[in-house]
mmCIF file of C-alpha atoms in Angstrom:
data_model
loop_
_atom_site.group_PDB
_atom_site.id
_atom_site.type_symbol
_atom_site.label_atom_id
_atom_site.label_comp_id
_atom_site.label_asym_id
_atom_site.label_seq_id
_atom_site.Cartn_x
_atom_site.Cartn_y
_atom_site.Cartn_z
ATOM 1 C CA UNK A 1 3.588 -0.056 12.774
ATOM 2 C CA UNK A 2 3.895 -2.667 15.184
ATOM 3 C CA UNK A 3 6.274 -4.328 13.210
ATOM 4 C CA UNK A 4 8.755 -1.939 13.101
ATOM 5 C CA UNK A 5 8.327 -0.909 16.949
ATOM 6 C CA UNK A 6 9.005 -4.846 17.425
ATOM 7 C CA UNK A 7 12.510 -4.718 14.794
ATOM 8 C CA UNK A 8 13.265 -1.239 16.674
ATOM 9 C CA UNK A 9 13.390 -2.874 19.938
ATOM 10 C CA UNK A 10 15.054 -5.907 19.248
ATOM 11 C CA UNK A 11 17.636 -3.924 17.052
ATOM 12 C CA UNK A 12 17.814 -1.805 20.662
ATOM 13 C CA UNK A 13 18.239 -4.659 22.579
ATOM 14 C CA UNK A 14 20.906 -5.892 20.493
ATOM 15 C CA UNK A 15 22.915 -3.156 20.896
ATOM 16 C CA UNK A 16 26.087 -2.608 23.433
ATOM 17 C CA UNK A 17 25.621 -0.918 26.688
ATOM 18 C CA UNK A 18 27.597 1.861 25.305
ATOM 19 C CA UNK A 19 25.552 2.730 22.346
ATOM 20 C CA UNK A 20 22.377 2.196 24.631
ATOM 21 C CA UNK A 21 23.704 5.152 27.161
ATOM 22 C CA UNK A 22 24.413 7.011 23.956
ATOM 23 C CA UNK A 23 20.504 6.663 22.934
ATOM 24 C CA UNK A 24 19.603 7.713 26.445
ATOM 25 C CA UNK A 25 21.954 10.769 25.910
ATOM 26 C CA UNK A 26 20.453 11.595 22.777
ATOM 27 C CA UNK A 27 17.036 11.521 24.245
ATOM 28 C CA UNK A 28 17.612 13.762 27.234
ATOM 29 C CA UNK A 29 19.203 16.258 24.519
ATOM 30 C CA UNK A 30 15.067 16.087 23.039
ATOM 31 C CA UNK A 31 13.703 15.972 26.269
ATOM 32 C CA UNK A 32 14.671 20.008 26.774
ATOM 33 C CA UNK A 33 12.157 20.403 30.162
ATOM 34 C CA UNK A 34 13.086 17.116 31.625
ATOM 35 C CA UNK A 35 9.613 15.477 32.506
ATOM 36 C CA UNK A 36 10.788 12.154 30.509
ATOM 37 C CA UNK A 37 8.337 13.165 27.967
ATOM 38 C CA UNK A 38 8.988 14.432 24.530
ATOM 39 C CA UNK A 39 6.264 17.040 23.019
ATOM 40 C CA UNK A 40 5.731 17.470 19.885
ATOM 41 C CA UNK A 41 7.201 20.987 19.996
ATOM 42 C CA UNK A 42 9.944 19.512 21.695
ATOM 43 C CA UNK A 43 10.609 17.058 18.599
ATOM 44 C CA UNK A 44 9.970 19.398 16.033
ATOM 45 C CA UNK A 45 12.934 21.521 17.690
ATOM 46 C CA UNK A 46 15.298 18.931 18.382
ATOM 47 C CA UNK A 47 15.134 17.820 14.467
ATOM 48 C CA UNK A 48 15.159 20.946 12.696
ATOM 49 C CA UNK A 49 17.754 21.943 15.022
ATOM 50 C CA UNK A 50 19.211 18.933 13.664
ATOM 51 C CA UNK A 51 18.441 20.040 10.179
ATOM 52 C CA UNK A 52 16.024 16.496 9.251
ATOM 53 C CA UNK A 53 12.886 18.457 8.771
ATOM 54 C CA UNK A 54 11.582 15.512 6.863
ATOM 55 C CA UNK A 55 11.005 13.603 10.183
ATOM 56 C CA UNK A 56 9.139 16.320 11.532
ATOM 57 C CA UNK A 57 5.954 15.187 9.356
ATOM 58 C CA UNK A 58 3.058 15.199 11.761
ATOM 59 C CA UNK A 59 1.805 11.305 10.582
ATOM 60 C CA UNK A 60 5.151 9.711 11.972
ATOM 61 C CA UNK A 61 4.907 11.504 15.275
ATOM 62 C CA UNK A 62 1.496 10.412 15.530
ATOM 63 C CA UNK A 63 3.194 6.989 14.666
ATOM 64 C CA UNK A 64 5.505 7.038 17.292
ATOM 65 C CA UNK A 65 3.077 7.782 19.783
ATOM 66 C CA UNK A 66 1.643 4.390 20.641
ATOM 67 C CA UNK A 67 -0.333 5.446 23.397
ATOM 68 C CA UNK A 68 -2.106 8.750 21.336
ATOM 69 C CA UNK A 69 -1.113 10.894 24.302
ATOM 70 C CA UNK A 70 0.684 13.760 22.742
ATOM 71 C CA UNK A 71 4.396 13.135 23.494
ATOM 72 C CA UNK A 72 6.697 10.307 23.501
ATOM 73 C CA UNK A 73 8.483 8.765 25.704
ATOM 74 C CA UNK A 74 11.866 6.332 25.507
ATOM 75 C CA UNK A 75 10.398 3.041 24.511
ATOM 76 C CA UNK A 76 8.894 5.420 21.429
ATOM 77 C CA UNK A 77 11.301 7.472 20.927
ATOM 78 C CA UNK A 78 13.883 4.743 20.445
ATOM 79 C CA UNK A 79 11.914 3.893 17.572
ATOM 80 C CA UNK A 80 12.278 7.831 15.668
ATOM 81 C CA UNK A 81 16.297 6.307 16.143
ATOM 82 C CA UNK A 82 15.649 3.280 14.496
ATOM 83 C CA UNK A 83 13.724 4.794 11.737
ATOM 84 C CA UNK A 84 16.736 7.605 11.126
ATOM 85 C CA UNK A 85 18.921 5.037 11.488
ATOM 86 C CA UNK A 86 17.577 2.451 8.937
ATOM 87 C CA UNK A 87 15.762 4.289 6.592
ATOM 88 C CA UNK A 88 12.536 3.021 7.189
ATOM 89 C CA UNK A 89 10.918 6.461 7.650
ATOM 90 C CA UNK A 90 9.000 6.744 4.448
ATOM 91 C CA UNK A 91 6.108 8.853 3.020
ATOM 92 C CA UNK A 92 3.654 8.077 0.091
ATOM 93 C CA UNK A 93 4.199 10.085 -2.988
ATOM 94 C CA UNK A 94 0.282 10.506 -2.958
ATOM 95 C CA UNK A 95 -1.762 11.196 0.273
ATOM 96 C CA UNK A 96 1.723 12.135 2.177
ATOM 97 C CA UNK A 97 0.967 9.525 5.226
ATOM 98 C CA UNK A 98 3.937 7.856 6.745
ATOM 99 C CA UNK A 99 4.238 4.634 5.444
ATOM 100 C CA UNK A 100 4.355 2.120 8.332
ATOM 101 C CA UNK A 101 3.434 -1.085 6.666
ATOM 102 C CA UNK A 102 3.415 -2.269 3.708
ATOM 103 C CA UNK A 103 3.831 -0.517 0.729
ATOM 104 C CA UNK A 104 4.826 -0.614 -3.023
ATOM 105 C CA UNK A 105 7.933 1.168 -5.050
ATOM 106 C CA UNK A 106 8.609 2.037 -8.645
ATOM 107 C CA UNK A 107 10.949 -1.011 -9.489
ATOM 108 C CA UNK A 108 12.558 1.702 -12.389
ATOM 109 C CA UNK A 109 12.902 4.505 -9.878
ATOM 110 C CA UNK A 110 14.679 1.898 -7.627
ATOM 111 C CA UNK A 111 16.583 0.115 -9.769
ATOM 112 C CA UNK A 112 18.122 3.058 -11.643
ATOM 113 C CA UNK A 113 20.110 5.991 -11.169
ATOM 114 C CA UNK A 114 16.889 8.086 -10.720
ATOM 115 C CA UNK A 115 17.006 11.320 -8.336
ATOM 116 C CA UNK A 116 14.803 9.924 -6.135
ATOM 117 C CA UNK A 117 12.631 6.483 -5.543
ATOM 118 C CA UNK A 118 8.592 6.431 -5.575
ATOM 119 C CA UNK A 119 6.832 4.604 -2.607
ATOM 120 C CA UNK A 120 3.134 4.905 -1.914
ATOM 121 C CA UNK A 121 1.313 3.233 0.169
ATOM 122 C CA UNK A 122 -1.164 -0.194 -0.701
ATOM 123 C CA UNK A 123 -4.557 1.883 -0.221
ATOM 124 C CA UNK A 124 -3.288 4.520 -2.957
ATOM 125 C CA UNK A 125 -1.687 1.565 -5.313
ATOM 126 C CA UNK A 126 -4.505 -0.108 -5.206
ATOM 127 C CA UNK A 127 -6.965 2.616 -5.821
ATOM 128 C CA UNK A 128 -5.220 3.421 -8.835
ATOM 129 C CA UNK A 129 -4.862 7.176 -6.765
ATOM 130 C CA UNK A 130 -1.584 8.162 -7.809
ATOM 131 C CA UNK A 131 0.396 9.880 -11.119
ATOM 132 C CA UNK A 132 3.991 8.542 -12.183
ATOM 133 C CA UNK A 133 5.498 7.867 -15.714
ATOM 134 C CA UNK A 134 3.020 5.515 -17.632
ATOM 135 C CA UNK A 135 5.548 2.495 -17.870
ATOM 136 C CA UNK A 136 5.814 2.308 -14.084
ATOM 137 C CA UNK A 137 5.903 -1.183 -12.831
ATOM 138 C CA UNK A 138 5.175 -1.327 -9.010
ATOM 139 C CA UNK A 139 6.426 -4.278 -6.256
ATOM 140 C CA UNK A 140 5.819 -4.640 -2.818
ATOM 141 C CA UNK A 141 9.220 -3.885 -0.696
ATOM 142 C CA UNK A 142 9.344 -7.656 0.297
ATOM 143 C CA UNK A 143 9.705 -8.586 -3.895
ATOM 144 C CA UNK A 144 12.213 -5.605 -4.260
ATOM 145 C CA UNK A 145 14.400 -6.776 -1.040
ATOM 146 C CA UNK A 146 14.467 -10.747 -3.180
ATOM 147 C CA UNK A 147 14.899 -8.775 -7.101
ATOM 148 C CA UNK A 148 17.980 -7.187 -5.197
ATOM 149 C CA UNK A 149 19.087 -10.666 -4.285
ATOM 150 C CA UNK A 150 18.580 -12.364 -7.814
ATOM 151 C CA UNK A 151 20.540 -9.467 -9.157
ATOM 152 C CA UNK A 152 23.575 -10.169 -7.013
ATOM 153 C CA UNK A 153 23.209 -14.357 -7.353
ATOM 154 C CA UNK A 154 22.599 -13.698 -10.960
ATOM 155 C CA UNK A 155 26.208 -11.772 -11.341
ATOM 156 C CA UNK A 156 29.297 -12.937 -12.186
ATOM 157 C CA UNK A 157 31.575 -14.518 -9.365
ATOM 158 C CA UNK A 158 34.225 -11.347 -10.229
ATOM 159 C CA UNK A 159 31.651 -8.553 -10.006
ATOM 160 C CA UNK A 160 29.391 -10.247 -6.919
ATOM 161 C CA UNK A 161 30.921 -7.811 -4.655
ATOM 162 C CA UNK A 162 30.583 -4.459 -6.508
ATOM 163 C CA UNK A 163 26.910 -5.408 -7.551
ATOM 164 C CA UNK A 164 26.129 -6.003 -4.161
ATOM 165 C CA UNK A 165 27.366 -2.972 -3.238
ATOM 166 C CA UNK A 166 25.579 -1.088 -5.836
ATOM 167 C CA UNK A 167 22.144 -2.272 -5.005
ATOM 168 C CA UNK A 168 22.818 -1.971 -1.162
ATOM 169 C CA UNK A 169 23.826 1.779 -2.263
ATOM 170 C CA UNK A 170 20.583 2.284 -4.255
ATOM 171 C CA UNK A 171 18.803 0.186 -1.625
ATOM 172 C CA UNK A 172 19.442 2.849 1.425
ATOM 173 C CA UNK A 173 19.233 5.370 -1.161
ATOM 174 C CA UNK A 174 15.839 4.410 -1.891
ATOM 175 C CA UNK A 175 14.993 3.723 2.119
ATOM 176 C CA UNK A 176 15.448 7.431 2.437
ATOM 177 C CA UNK A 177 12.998 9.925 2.884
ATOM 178 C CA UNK A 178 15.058 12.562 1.321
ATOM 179 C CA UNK A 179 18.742 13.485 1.891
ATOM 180 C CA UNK A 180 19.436 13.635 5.820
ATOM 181 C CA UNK A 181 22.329 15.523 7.418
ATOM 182 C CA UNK A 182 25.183 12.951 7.991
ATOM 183 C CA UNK A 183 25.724 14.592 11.629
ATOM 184 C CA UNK A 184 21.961 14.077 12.453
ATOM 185 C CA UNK A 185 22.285 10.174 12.241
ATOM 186 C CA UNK A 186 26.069 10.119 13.651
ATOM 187 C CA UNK A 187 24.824 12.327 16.489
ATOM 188 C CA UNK A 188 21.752 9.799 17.555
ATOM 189 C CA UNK A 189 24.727 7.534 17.057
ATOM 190 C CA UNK A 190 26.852 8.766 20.117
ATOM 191 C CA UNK A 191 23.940 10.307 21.892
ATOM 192 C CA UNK A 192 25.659 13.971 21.286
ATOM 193 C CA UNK A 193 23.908 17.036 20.566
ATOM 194 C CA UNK A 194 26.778 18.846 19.544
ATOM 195 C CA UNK A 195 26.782 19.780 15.976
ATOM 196 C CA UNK A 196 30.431 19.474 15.098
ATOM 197 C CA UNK A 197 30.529 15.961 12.836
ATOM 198 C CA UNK A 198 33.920 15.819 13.061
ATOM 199 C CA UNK A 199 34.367 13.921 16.028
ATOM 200 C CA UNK A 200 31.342 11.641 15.253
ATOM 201 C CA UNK A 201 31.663 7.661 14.762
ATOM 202 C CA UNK A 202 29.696 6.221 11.844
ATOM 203 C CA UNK A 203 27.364 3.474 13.771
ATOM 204 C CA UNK A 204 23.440 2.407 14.035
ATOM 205 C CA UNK A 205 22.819 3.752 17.438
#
């Protein structure tokens, strides 16, 4: 987890002073009582308000809450926004923990138009704890992130372009928990927590 509360704040840091008020914004809209604290009631509102219901899995607030005391302030909330915005808020297909290190995919499921991708985590891989189609071939993320590379080296100069879009399509696709409202991510986006899309800009943060 520390890994991605390191790539969340850099990826914060990075960002303009604009779309850093906007975050602010978006975490006063959580914070409904003002005490600079989010509970989990508070975040379990907020996001099925928002209609992402997968986020409101009790092992990635837990995850979130770096100091285990019950509610989350900026510096961890920020990361919930980096892990809507990037995808990286996964859960394994087996014991249903939030997957915050490591883990391994379905190559098939990831590579292929499948209806959805299969991640568990290394404990249940390795324990052989899991059920999926008998030819599955599991990788870590790290060897899927490099096969997606080889694929688009490995295409011809004309088509480089739409294979790399195709596997960055499948790639996000596969980074997904499940499908999440468009408005929920534009939203964190521009710090709004009004519900009408329309007037949303497509951005990280």
């Amino acid at each position: 987890m520390e890994g991605i509360r390191k790539a969340a704040r850099a990826y914060f840091d990075n960002q303009s002073d604009r779309k850093k008020k906007n975050a602010r914004k978006a975490f006063k809209a959580m914070d409904k009582d003002g005490d600079g604290q989010i509970s989990l009631p508070e975040y379990e509102e907020y996001l099925k308000k928002k209609k992402a219901k997968d986020f409101v899995h009790t092992s990635i607030f837990r995850a979130l809450d770096k100091n285990a005391n019950e509610s989350l302030d900026f510096g961890e909330a920020i990361v919930l926004f980096y892990l809507m915005q990037s995808g990286r808020a996964l859960i394994c297909k087996s014991c249903n923990i939030f997957l915050a290190g490591a883990y391994f995919s379905c190559s098939q499921c990831f590579f292929n138009d499948s209806v959805s991708t299969y991640e568990i985590c290394c404990a249940c891989y390795g324990g052989d704890n899991f059920t999926h189609h008998d030819d599955a071939v599991f990788c870590d993320h790290y060897t899927l992130l490099r096969q997606s590379r080889s694929a688009v080296q490995a295409a011809p100069p004309m088509r480089k372009r739409d294979k790399a879009l195709q596997i960055l399509k499948k790639g996000l696709l596969a980074a997904s928990v499940s499908t999440i409202s468009t408005s929920v991510l534009e939203c964190i986006s521009n710090g709004d927590d009004d519900d009408d899309s329309s007037k949303f800009s497509c951005s990280i943060m």
